Short mmCIF file of C-alpha atoms in Angstrom, two decimals:
data_model
loop_
_atom_site.label_atom_id
_atom_site.label_comp_id
_atom_site.label_asym_id
_atom_site.label_seq_id
_atom_site.Cartn_x
_atom_site.Cartn_y
_atom_site.Cartn_z
CA UNK A 95 121.77 104.94 188.23
CA UNK A 96 122.74 101.89 186.22
CA UNK A 97 126.51 101.36 186.37
CA UNK A 98 126.81 100.01 182.84
CA UNK A 99 124.11 102.22 181.33
CA UNK A 100 126.64 103.88 179.05
CA UNK A 101 126.85 100.63 177.08
CA UNK A 102 123.29 101.20 175.85
CA UNK A 103 124.13 104.62 174.38
CA UNK A 104 124.38 104.67 170.60
CA UNK A 105 127.21 107.22 170.96
CA UNK A 106 129.17 104.66 172.98
CA UNK A 107 128.44 101.84 170.55
CA UNK A 108 129.42 103.95 167.53
CA UNK A 109 132.52 105.07 169.43
CA UNK A 110 133.52 101.42 169.74
CA UNK A 111 133.15 101.16 165.95
CA UNK A 112 135.61 104.04 165.60
CA UNK A 113 138.05 102.24 167.91
CA UNK A 114 137.76 98.93 166.05
CA UNK A 115 138.14 100.59 162.65
CA UNK A 116 141.17 102.52 163.93
CA UNK A 117 142.84 99.31 165.05
CA UNK A 118 142.10 97.70 161.67
CA UNK A 119 143.61 100.60 159.75
CA UNK A 120 146.68 100.75 161.98
CA UNK A 121 147.70 97.31 160.72
CA UNK A 122 148.47 99.01 157.39
CA UNK A 123 150.85 101.57 158.87
CA UNK A 124 154.61 101.12 158.38
CA UNK A 125 156.53 99.55 161.24
CA UNK A 126 158.40 102.78 161.99
CA UNK A 127 155.05 104.38 162.94
CA UNK A 128 154.11 101.64 165.42
CA UNK A 129 155.41 103.64 168.38
CA UNK A 130 154.54 107.11 167.17
CA UNK A 131 151.33 107.85 165.29
CA UNK A 132 149.91 104.38 165.95
CA UNK A 133 150.18 104.72 169.71
CA UNK A 134 148.66 108.20 169.58
CA UNK A 135 145.76 106.99 167.42
CA UNK A 136 145.14 104.05 169.75
CA UNK A 137 145.05 106.31 172.81
CA UNK A 138 142.86 108.94 171.15
CA UNK A 139 140.36 106.42 169.79
CA UNK A 140 140.02 104.53 173.07
CA UNK A 141 139.65 107.87 174.85
CA UNK A 142 136.42 108.46 172.93
CA UNK A 143 134.61 105.57 174.60
CA UNK A 144 136.44 105.91 177.92
CA UNK A 145 135.29 109.50 178.33
CA UNK A 146 131.70 108.60 177.45
CA UNK A 147 131.71 105.85 180.07
CA UNK A 148 133.27 108.07 182.70
CA UNK A 149 131.12 111.08 181.93
CA UNK A 150 127.78 109.33 181.86
CA UNK A 151 128.39 108.00 185.36
CA UNK A 152 129.21 111.41 186.83
CA UNK A 153 126.58 113.00 189.03
CA UNK A 154 126.72 116.63 187.95
CA UNK A 155 125.59 117.75 184.52
CA UNK A 156 128.69 119.95 184.34
CA UNK A 157 130.95 116.91 184.79
CA UNK A 158 128.93 114.84 182.32
CA UNK A 159 129.21 117.63 179.76
CA UNK A 160 132.95 118.03 180.34
CA UNK A 161 133.66 114.37 179.62
CA UNK A 162 131.56 114.42 176.45
CA UNK A 163 133.58 117.46 175.33
CA UNK A 164 136.77 115.50 175.97
CA UNK A 165 135.38 112.57 173.98
CA UNK A 166 134.59 114.94 171.10
CA UNK A 167 138.11 116.35 171.25
CA UNK A 168 139.59 112.86 171.04
CA UNK A 169 137.35 112.12 168.06
CA UNK A 170 138.67 115.22 166.27
CA UNK A 171 142.23 114.15 167.10
CA UNK A 172 141.57 110.80 165.41
CA UNK A 173 140.13 112.60 162.41
CA UNK A 174 143.13 114.87 161.97
CA UNK A 175 145.63 112.04 162.34
CA UNK A 176 143.89 109.91 159.73
CA UNK A 177 143.97 112.90 157.36
CA UNK A 178 147.73 113.07 157.85
CA UNK A 179 148.02 109.28 157.49
CA UNK A 180 146.29 109.55 154.12
CA UNK A 181 148.65 112.32 153.00
CA UNK A 182 151.62 110.17 154.05
CA UNK A 183 150.24 107.25 152.03
CA UNK A 184 149.55 104.99 155.03
CA UNK A 185 145.86 104.65 154.14
CA UNK A 186 143.92 105.20 150.93
CA UNK A 187 141.59 108.09 150.26
CA UNK A 188 138.69 105.64 150.28
CA UNK A 189 139.69 104.40 153.74
CA UNK A 190 139.96 107.97 155.04
CA UNK A 191 136.59 108.92 153.55
CA UNK A 192 135.01 105.83 155.11
CA UNK A 193 136.54 106.75 158.47
CA UNK A 194 135.34 110.35 158.06
CA UNK A 195 131.76 109.10 157.65
CA UNK A 196 132.05 107.06 160.84
CA UNK A 197 133.59 110.04 162.65
CA UNK A 198 130.85 112.39 161.41
CA UNK A 199 128.19 110.00 162.68
CA UNK A 200 129.89 109.77 166.07
CA UNK A 201 130.26 113.56 166.21
CA UNK A 202 126.52 114.00 165.66
CA UNK A 203 125.76 111.45 168.38
CA UNK A 204 128.10 113.16 170.84
CA UNK A 205 126.56 116.53 170.01
CA UNK A 206 123.12 115.08 170.65
CA UNK A 207 124.24 113.67 173.99
CA UNK A 208 125.78 117.02 174.88
CA UNK A 209 122.55 118.83 173.93
CA UNK A 210 120.52 116.46 176.10
CA UNK A 211 122.67 117.44 179.09
CA UNK A 212 122.22 121.15 178.31
CA UNK A 213 118.46 120.68 178.04
CA UNK A 214 118.36 118.90 181.38
CA UNK A 215 120.27 121.83 182.92
CA UNK A 216 117.89 124.35 181.36
CA UNK A 217 114.80 122.47 182.55
CA UNK A 218 116.28 122.27 186.06
CA UNK A 219 117.12 126.00 186.00
CA UNK A 220 113.60 126.93 184.92
CA UNK A 221 112.10 125.08 187.89
CA UNK A 222 113.86 127.35 190.39
#
């Protein structure tokens, strides 16, 4: 197993795009949000890539799948918080829509990764 193999995954690379875009948008937030919503968005966005990296390097398919689920959950957390940020006027509708497109792409990639783990489980089960 390659230790840094997760870096080659498109889901990981796109997840980094979500993190970078999050950090860019957070610069627009008011200063009174720096320790509230901003911190939560930073943690949730970084959790996307962290969970991919941790999960991919787990040995059991069950563990791998669990960490991808956690990554997906963090992605949805980012999505919901940016929706609220738009409603509060921290970001524009165009910025939220652009972020939604990035999030949708990452969601599809995570789902594909998750499905690949399920398929590997099913092919292992059918051999027994």
